[in-house]
């Protein structure tokens, strides 16, 4: 997945444009810039490539989620439904606004199970946030239908699936708001950065102002700008935007390389009848940044994971035993280990985590291995890798 694997002259050229004029900030300093506005340029290109009216760059993917939520007016005491398999950023961003993350089960898409979503809706629910994990997507038609019935906002987190599409539309462009991360390990990277995507004028204006201390960005004198509402600093720098710009222009090439590598490995693993690949919703086209599959049970999956490591296959994740992306090991959330006081409303709202066991999510994550697809492999490396993977997994099975 990581675009950093293929850094080169294109990234260097964009960065040098910024360094040559010395304006590292995305706003102001018009006279010094020599016409270089990397953040603005990247926003316009994101709008074109991801087919949305508006893109607002921010400092990280986590910031993108917070800004998206705030832009939609979500805050104290509101409930936001998210999957149990996601990145910690999902609940961090929600809790930062004093809202309550409501984690619900996933299904064999490795994303939100629409039935679990329906069951979790209460009078406090304000939004549903599918997280398109490991290069593929949630069933967005079903989630959109649920949102329509219950008058909820759909916020897509497509940080791990930039370049994937659903029914011909880029992920991130389908919900009321989309979020993406441009951090160092994403398919296109800015080093650090993120973006909020939307077709909604009001949400866009909110995101634009909120991510820059509430500035209205009217006129050319920052000191004279007004603040229609409170904001924060989630700005991206021109240096990061410059790298992101060069990378975005390479997105199609990166997806094509990933697809080629993914297909070689998938074809090889398809020889193993016990392997079941993750379900991609009808009409979905992955970004091919991961190959995700299920084995018959937890014990075999643990063995396969260990064998893969033993034969030198890196970046294959068994998230059940990993602290990063799955509810099972998030004791800091379950025990609400916060540096600062958390409101009683949020504490009460998180009480379900003391007892809920998420058996359905365990059923899938315990048996899942997701393997990162890299960009820099040669064809013979991918072939060798796939042979070793077949051997390691077969050894775990028999
Ligand atoms: C699904 C998802 N959402 C959000 C983020 C947060 O992005 P960032 O690291 O840019 O804050 C990540 C990062 O890994 C992610 O995987």
mmCIF file of N, CA, C and O in Angstrom, residues 174-247:
data_model
loop_
_atom_site.group_PDB
_atom_site.id
_atom_site.type_symbol
_atom_site.label_atom_id
_atom_site.label_comp_id
_atom_site.label_asym_id
_atom_site.label_seq_id
_atom_site.Cartn_x
_atom_site.Cartn_y
_atom_site.Cartn_z
ATOM 1 N N UNK A 174 -19.262 9.069 -1.526
ATOM 2 C CA UNK A 174 -20.629 8.538 -1.551
ATOM 3 C C UNK A 174 -21.462 9.019 -0.351
ATOM 4 O O UNK A 174 -22.632 9.355 -0.483
ATOM 5 N N UNK A 175 -20.840 9.049 0.812
ATOM 6 C CA UNK A 175 -21.540 9.498 2.014
ATOM 7 C C UNK A 175 -21.742 11.013 2.024
ATOM 8 O O UNK A 175 -21.341 11.712 1.085
ATOM 9 N N UNK A 176 -22.341 11.510 3.095
ATOM 10 C CA UNK A 176 -22.482 12.970 3.239
ATOM 11 C C UNK A 176 -21.109 13.609 3.366
ATOM 12 O O UNK A 176 -20.882 14.739 2.949
ATOM 13 N N UNK A 177 -20.205 12.868 3.997
ATOM 14 C CA UNK A 177 -18.820 13.318 4.148
ATOM 15 C C UNK A 177 -17.897 12.113 3.987
ATOM 16 O O UNK A 177 -18.283 10.986 4.324
ATOM 17 N N UNK A 178 -16.711 12.364 3.470
ATOM 18 C CA UNK A 178 -15.702 11.306 3.386
ATOM 19 C C UNK A 178 -14.428 11.786 4.047
ATOM 20 O O UNK A 178 -14.175 12.993 4.107
ATOM 21 N N UNK A 179 -13.649 10.846 4.568
ATOM 22 C CA UNK A 179 -12.389 11.223 5.222
ATOM 23 C C UNK A 179 -11.295 10.348 4.652
ATOM 24 O O UNK A 179 -11.505 9.154 4.443
ATOM 25 N N UNK A 180 -10.120 10.956 4.453
ATOM 26 C CA UNK A 180 -8.995 10.088 4.112
ATOM 27 C C UNK A 180 -7.723 10.550 4.786
ATOM 28 O O UNK A 180 -7.586 11.712 5.143
ATOM 29 N N UNK A 181 -6.850 9.581 4.962
ATOM 30 C CA UNK A 181 -5.551 9.852 5.585
ATOM 31 C C UNK A 181 -4.478 9.855 4.507
ATOM 32 O O UNK A 181 -4.543 9.070 3.560
ATOM 33 N N UNK A 182 -3.519 10.773 4.657
ATOM 34 C CA UNK A 182 -2.359 10.798 3.764
ATOM 35 C C UNK A 182 -1.104 10.554 4.585
ATOM 36 O O UNK A 182 -0.047 11.093 4.309
ATOM 37 N N UNK A 183 -1.258 9.752 5.665
ATOM 38 C CA UNK A 183 -0.085 9.528 6.521
ATOM 39 C C UNK A 183 0.942 8.664 5.798
ATOM 40 O O UNK A 183 0.748 8.244 4.667
ATOM 41 N N UNK A 184 2.047 8.380 6.481
ATOM 42 C CA UNK A 184 3.214 7.811 5.805
ATOM 43 C C UNK A 184 2.964 6.437 5.185
ATOM 44 O O UNK A 184 3.628 6.062 4.220
ATOM 45 N N UNK A 185 2.009 5.671 5.717
ATOM 46 C CA UNK A 185 1.840 4.303 5.209
ATOM 47 C C UNK A 185 0.615 4.136 4.314
ATOM 48 O O UNK A 185 0.196 3.024 4.044
ATOM 49 N N UNK A 186 0.058 5.232 3.853
ATOM 50 C CA UNK A 186 -1.127 5.112 3.006
ATOM 51 C C UNK A 186 -0.738 5.030 1.518
ATOM 52 O O UNK A 186 0.375 5.358 1.145
ATOM 53 N N UNK A 187 -1.716 4.629 0.704
ATOM 54 C CA UNK A 187 -1.407 4.383 -0.718
ATOM 55 C C UNK A 187 -0.847 5.633 -1.394
ATOM 56 O O UNK A 187 0.067 5.551 -2.207
ATOM 57 N N UNK A 188 -1.423 6.790 -1.059
ATOM 58 C CA UNK A 188 -0.736 8.027 -1.446
ATOM 59 C C UNK A 188 -0.471 8.777 -0.149
ATOM 60 O O UNK A 188 -1.343 8.912 0.700
ATOM 61 N N UNK A 189 0.753 9.204 -0.001
ATOM 62 C CA UNK A 189 1.147 9.813 1.267
ATOM 63 C C UNK A 189 1.617 11.255 1.080
ATOM 64 O O UNK A 189 2.162 11.612 0.028
ATOM 65 N N UNK A 190 1.401 12.038 2.137
ATOM 66 C CA UNK A 190 1.955 13.390 2.189
ATOM 67 C C UNK A 190 2.978 13.442 3.335
ATOM 68 O O UNK A 190 3.442 14.505 3.698
ATOM 69 N N UNK A 191 3.288 12.301 3.908
ATOM 70 C CA UNK A 191 4.075 12.243 5.147
ATOM 71 C C UNK A 191 3.102 12.214 6.304
ATOM 72 O O UNK A 191 2.966 11.233 7.017
ATOM 73 N N UNK A 192 2.418 13.308 6.491
ATOM 74 C CA UNK A 192 1.256 13.409 7.385
ATOM 75 C C UNK A 192 0.226 14.266 6.670
ATOM 76 O O UNK A 192 0.585 15.218 5.980
ATOM 77 N N UNK A 193 -1.035 13.941 6.855
ATOM 78 C CA UNK A 193 -2.082 14.757 6.242
ATOM 79 C C UNK A 193 -3.367 13.974 6.121
ATOM 80 O O UNK A 193 -3.409 12.766 6.377
ATOM 81 N N UNK A 194 -4.418 14.685 5.775
ATOM 82 C CA UNK A 194 -5.718 14.035 5.586
ATOM 83 C C UNK A 194 -6.614 14.964 4.802
ATOM 84 O O UNK A 194 -6.238 16.112 4.499
ATOM 85 N N UNK A 195 -7.794 14.472 4.460
ATOM 86 C CA UNK A 195 -8.729 15.318 3.717
ATOM 87 C C UNK A 195 -10.156 14.966 4.087
ATOM 88 O O UNK A 195 -10.469 13.813 4.375
ATOM 89 N N UNK A 196 -10.990 16.010 4.092
ATOM 90 C CA UNK A 196 -12.434 15.845 4.254
ATOM 91 C C UNK A 196 -13.044 16.077 2.877
ATOM 92 O O UNK A 196 -12.703 17.050 2.200
ATOM 93 N N UNK A 197 -13.913 15.161 2.463
ATOM 94 C CA UNK A 197 -14.545 15.267 1.142
ATOM 95 C C UNK A 197 -16.043 15.443 1.334
ATOM 96 O O UNK A 197 -16.635 14.800 2.203
ATOM 97 N N UNK A 198 -16.650 16.279 0.528
ATOM 98 C CA UNK A 198 -18.114 16.427 0.626
ATOM 99 C C UNK A 198 -18.689 17.120 -0.612
ATOM 100 O O UNK A 198 -18.001 17.884 -1.291
ATOM 101 N N UNK A 199 -19.947 16.826 -0.870
ATOM 102 C CA UNK A 199 -20.682 17.556 -1.914
ATOM 103 C C UNK A 199 -21.587 18.610 -1.290
ATOM 104 O O UNK A 199 -22.320 19.293 -2.002
ATOM 105 N N UNK A 200 -21.536 18.717 0.025
ATOM 106 C CA UNK A 200 -22.444 19.597 0.757
ATOM 107 C C UNK A 200 -21.733 20.937 1.043
ATOM 108 O O UNK A 200 -20.703 20.975 1.729
ATOM 109 N N UNK A 201 -22.310 22.022 0.504
ATOM 110 C CA UNK A 201 -21.664 23.348 0.612
ATOM 111 C C UNK A 201 -21.451 23.761 2.071
ATOM 112 O O UNK A 201 -20.417 24.299 2.441
ATOM 113 N N UNK A 202 -22.474 23.507 2.890
ATOM 114 C CA UNK A 202 -22.391 23.954 4.292
ATOM 115 C C UNK A 202 -21.299 23.184 5.035
ATOM 116 O O UNK A 202 -20.476 23.774 5.728
ATOM 117 N N UNK A 203 -21.294 21.867 4.852
ATOM 118 C CA UNK A 203 -20.263 21.068 5.537
ATOM 119 C C UNK A 203 -18.868 21.498 5.085
ATOM 120 O O UNK A 203 -17.926 21.535 5.874
ATOM 121 N N UNK A 204 -18.747 21.812 3.781
ATOM 122 C CA UNK A 204 -17.436 22.233 3.270
ATOM 123 C C UNK A 204 -16.993 23.554 3.930
ATOM 124 O O UNK A 204 -15.857 23.688 4.383
ATOM 125 N N UNK A 205 -17.922 24.502 3.978
ATOM 126 C CA UNK A 205 -17.591 25.799 4.597
ATOM 127 C C UNK A 205 -17.185 25.576 6.049
ATOM 128 O O UNK A 205 -16.203 26.127 6.538
ATOM 129 N N UNK A 206 -17.931 24.719 6.731
ATOM 130 C CA UNK A 206 -17.598 24.421 8.128
ATOM 131 C C UNK A 206 -16.189 23.822 8.236
ATOM 132 O O UNK A 206 -15.404 24.211 9.105
ATOM 133 N N UNK A 207 -15.898 22.871 7.351
ATOM 134 C CA UNK A 207 -14.588 22.196 7.414
ATOM 135 C C UNK A 207 -13.464 23.183 7.124
ATOM 136 O O UNK A 207 -12.421 23.176 7.791
ATOM 137 N N UNK A 208 -13.687 24.039 6.149
ATOM 138 C CA UNK A 208 -12.684 25.050 5.767
ATOM 139 C C UNK A 208 -12.381 25.971 6.948
ATOM 140 O O UNK A 208 -11.217 26.241 7.272
ATOM 141 N N UNK A 209 -13.423 26.452 7.615
ATOM 142 C CA UNK A 209 -13.221 27.406 8.718
ATOM 143 C C UNK A 209 -12.725 26.680 9.976
ATOM 144 O O UNK A 209 -11.792 27.121 10.638
ATOM 145 N N UNK A 210 -13.387 25.561 10.304
ATOM 146 C CA UNK A 210 -13.103 24.883 11.581
ATOM 147 C C UNK A 210 -11.645 24.414 11.643
ATOM 148 O O UNK A 210 -11.006 24.456 12.702
ATOM 149 N N UNK A 211 -11.120 23.978 10.475
ATOM 150 C CA UNK A 211 -9.752 23.442 10.485
ATOM 151 C C UNK A 211 -8.702 24.545 10.557
ATOM 152 O O UNK A 211 -7.510 24.276 10.639
ATOM 153 N N UNK A 212 -9.134 25.821 10.552
ATOM 154 C CA UNK A 212 -8.196 26.946 10.639
ATOM 155 C C UNK A 212 -8.745 27.998 11.619
ATOM 156 O O UNK A 212 -8.998 29.143 11.238
ATOM 157 N N UNK A 213 -8.918 27.579 12.868
ATOM 158 C CA UNK A 213 -9.319 28.489 13.950
ATOM 159 C C UNK A 213 -10.627 29.225 13.710
ATOM 160 O O UNK A 213 -10.851 30.297 14.282
ATOM 161 N N UNK A 214 -11.464 28.710 12.809
ATOM 162 C CA UNK A 214 -12.733 29.398 12.540
ATOM 163 C C UNK A 214 -12.611 30.544 11.554
ATOM 164 O O UNK A 214 -13.596 31.258 11.311
ATOM 165 N N UNK A 215 -11.428 30.743 10.956
ATOM 166 C CA UNK A 215 -11.245 31.844 9.977
ATOM 167 C C UNK A 215 -12.229 31.714 8.812
ATOM 168 O O UNK A 215 -12.387 30.616 8.263
ATOM 169 N N UNK A 216 -12.798 32.856 8.383
ATOM 170 C CA UNK A 216 -13.740 32.770 7.260
ATOM 171 C C UNK A 216 -13.038 32.789 5.903
ATOM 172 O O UNK A 216 -13.668 32.580 4.865
ATOM 173 N N UNK A 217 -11.743 33.067 5.895
ATOM 174 C CA UNK A 217 -10.943 33.074 4.661
ATOM 175 C C UNK A 217 -11.499 34.039 3.598
ATOM 176 O O UNK A 217 -11.462 33.746 2.398
ATOM 177 N N UNK A 218 -12.023 35.160 4.079
ATOM 178 C CA UNK A 218 -12.495 36.192 3.155
ATOM 179 C C UNK A 218 -11.437 37.302 3.118
ATOM 180 O O UNK A 218 -10.999 37.773 4.172
ATOM 181 N N UNK A 219 -11.043 37.700 1.905
ATOM 182 C CA UNK A 219 -10.066 38.770 1.763
ATOM 183 C C UNK A 219 -8.642 38.249 1.850
ATOM 184 O O UNK A 219 -8.405 37.040 1.855
ATOM 185 N N UNK A 220 -7.691 39.195 1.957
ATOM 186 C CA UNK A 220 -6.286 38.789 1.893
ATOM 187 C C UNK A 220 -5.530 39.165 3.150
ATOM 188 O O UNK A 220 -4.307 39.137 3.184
ATOM 189 N N UNK A 221 -6.239 39.551 4.191
ATOM 190 C CA UNK A 221 -5.575 39.950 5.438
ATOM 191 C C UNK A 221 -6.071 39.022 6.553
ATOM 192 O O UNK A 221 -7.202 39.159 7.025
ATOM 193 N N UNK A 222 -5.226 38.081 6.944
ATOM 194 C CA UNK A 222 -5.658 37.097 7.951
ATOM 195 C C UNK A 222 -6.134 37.755 9.238
ATOM 196 O O UNK A 222 -7.081 37.311 9.877
ATOM 197 N N UNK A 223 -5.449 38.869 9.573
ATOM 198 C CA UNK A 223 -5.804 39.567 10.807
ATOM 199 C C UNK A 223 -7.186 40.198 10.756
ATOM 200 O O UNK A 223 -7.798 40.439 11.793
ATOM 201 N N UNK A 224 -7.664 40.456 9.533
ATOM 202 C CA UNK A 224 -8.971 41.110 9.388
ATOM 203 C C UNK A 224 -10.094 40.096 9.165
ATOM 204 O O UNK A 224 -11.268 40.472 9.097
ATOM 205 N N UNK A 225 -9.738 38.814 9.040
ATOM 206 C CA UNK A 225 -10.783 37.811 8.803
ATOM 207 C C UNK A 225 -11.645 37.648 10.052
ATOM 208 O O UNK A 225 -11.149 37.760 11.170
ATOM 209 N N UNK A 226 -12.918 37.358 9.837
ATOM 210 C CA UNK A 226 -13.789 37.156 11.006
ATOM 211 C C UNK A 226 -13.876 35.656 11.316
ATOM 212 O O UNK A 226 -13.430 34.809 10.535
ATOM 213 N N UNK A 227 -14.440 35.369 12.499
ATOM 214 C CA UNK A 227 -14.563 33.976 12.947
ATOM 215 C C UNK A 227 -16.033 33.689 13.209
ATOM 216 O O UNK A 227 -16.518 33.955 14.301
ATOM 217 N N UNK A 228 -16.736 33.161 12.213
ATOM 218 C CA UNK A 228 -18.172 32.909 12.410
ATOM 219 C C UNK A 228 -18.444 31.913 13.536
ATOM 220 O O UNK A 228 -19.524 31.912 14.106
ATOM 221 N N UNK A 229 -17.474 31.069 13.843
ATOM 222 C CA UNK A 229 -17.639 30.125 14.959
ATOM 223 C C UNK A 229 -16.261 29.672 15.436
ATOM 224 O O UNK A 229 -15.253 29.947 14.785
ATOM 225 N N UNK A 230 -16.245 28.970 16.557
ATOM 226 C CA UNK A 230 -14.987 28.500 17.124
ATOM 227 C C UNK A 230 -14.353 27.451 16.225
ATOM 228 O O UNK A 230 -15.049 26.647 15.616
ATOM 229 N N UNK A 231 -13.043 27.480 16.187
ATOM 230 C CA UNK A 231 -12.350 26.473 15.383
ATOM 231 C C UNK A 231 -11.126 25.951 16.096
ATOM 232 O O UNK A 231 -11.011 26.064 17.331
ATOM 233 N N UNK A 232 -10.217 25.399 15.317
ATOM 234 C CA UNK A 232 -9.035 24.746 15.869
ATOM 235 C C UNK A 232 -7.965 24.801 14.785
ATOM 236 O O UNK A 232 -8.243 25.222 13.662
ATOM 237 N N UNK A 233 -6.762 24.352 15.087
ATOM 238 C CA UNK A 233 -5.764 24.280 14.017
ATOM 239 C C UNK A 233 -5.543 22.842 13.579
ATOM 240 O O UNK A 233 -4.895 22.064 14.277
ATOM 241 N N UNK A 234 -6.110 22.520 12.426
ATOM 242 C CA UNK A 234 -5.863 21.214 11.803
ATOM 243 C C UNK A 234 -5.279 21.428 10.400
ATOM 244 O O UNK A 234 -5.551 20.650 9.496
ATOM 245 N N UNK A 235 -4.499 22.522 10.245
ATOM 246 C CA UNK A 235 -3.997 22.846 8.907
ATOM 247 C C UNK A 235 -2.926 21.870 8.436
ATOM 248 O O UNK A 235 -2.121 21.387 9.211
ATOM 249 N N UNK A 236 -2.885 21.644 7.127
ATOM 250 C CA UNK A 236 -1.770 20.917 6.514
ATOM 251 C C UNK A 236 -0.733 21.964 6.106
ATOM 252 O O UNK A 236 -1.079 23.134 5.882
ATOM 253 N N UNK A 237 0.530 21.571 6.022
ATOM 254 C CA UNK A 237 1.552 22.520 5.559
ATOM 255 C C UNK A 237 1.732 22.368 4.046
ATOM 256 O O UNK A 237 1.361 21.341 3.470
ATOM 257 N N UNK A 238 2.321 23.387 3.437
ATOM 258 C CA UNK A 238 2.582 23.325 1.998
ATOM 259 C C UNK A 238 3.554 22.195 1.651
ATOM 260 O O UNK A 238 3.471 21.585 0.595
ATOM 261 N N UNK A 239 4.498 21.919 2.575
ATOM 262 C CA UNK A 239 5.470 20.840 2.310
ATOM 263 C C UNK A 239 4.750 19.500 2.180
ATOM 264 O O UNK A 239 5.008 18.722 1.257
ATOM 265 N N UNK A 240 3.844 19.245 3.127
ATOM 266 C CA UNK A 240 3.106 17.979 3.071
ATOM 267 C C UNK A 240 2.208 17.933 1.832
ATOM 268 O O UNK A 240 2.136 16.905 1.146
ATOM 269 N N UNK A 241 1.543 19.054 1.567
ATOM 270 C CA UNK A 241 0.629 19.086 0.420
ATOM 271 C C UNK A 241 1.400 18.856 -0.886
ATOM 272 O O UNK A 241 0.900 18.193 -1.805
ATOM 273 N N UNK A 242 2.617 19.371 -0.954
ATOM 274 C CA UNK A 242 3.420 19.212 -2.183
ATOM 275 C C UNK A 242 3.693 17.735 -2.451
ATOM 276 O O UNK A 242 3.543 17.249 -3.585
ATOM 277 N N UNK A 243 4.062 17.009 -1.404
ATOM 278 C CA UNK A 243 4.336 15.573 -1.578
ATOM 279 C C UNK A 243 3.034 14.856 -1.958
ATOM 280 O O UNK A 243 3.002 14.025 -2.878
ATOM 281 N N UNK A 244 1.945 15.226 -1.286
ATOM 282 C CA UNK A 244 0.652 14.599 -1.565
ATOM 283 C C UNK A 244 0.213 14.829 -3.007
ATOM 284 O O UNK A 244 -0.371 13.945 -3.642
ATOM 285 N N UNK A 245 0.526 16.023 -3.530
ATOM 286 C CA UNK A 245 0.137 16.364 -4.897
ATOM 287 C C UNK A 245 0.833 15.439 -5.902
ATOM 288 O O UNK A 245 0.198 14.875 -6.804
ATOM 289 N N UNK A 246 2.137 15.270 -5.709
ATOM 290 C CA UNK A 246 2.882 14.387 -6.626
ATOM 291 C C UNK A 246 2.361 12.961 -6.510
ATOM 292 O O UNK A 246 2.219 12.250 -7.512
ATOM 293 N N UNK A 247 2.028 12.556 -5.290
ATOM 294 C CA UNK A 247 1.566 11.174 -5.086
ATOM 295 C C UNK A 247 0.177 10.957 -5.690
ATOM 296 O O UNK A 247 -0.081 9.925 -6.288
#
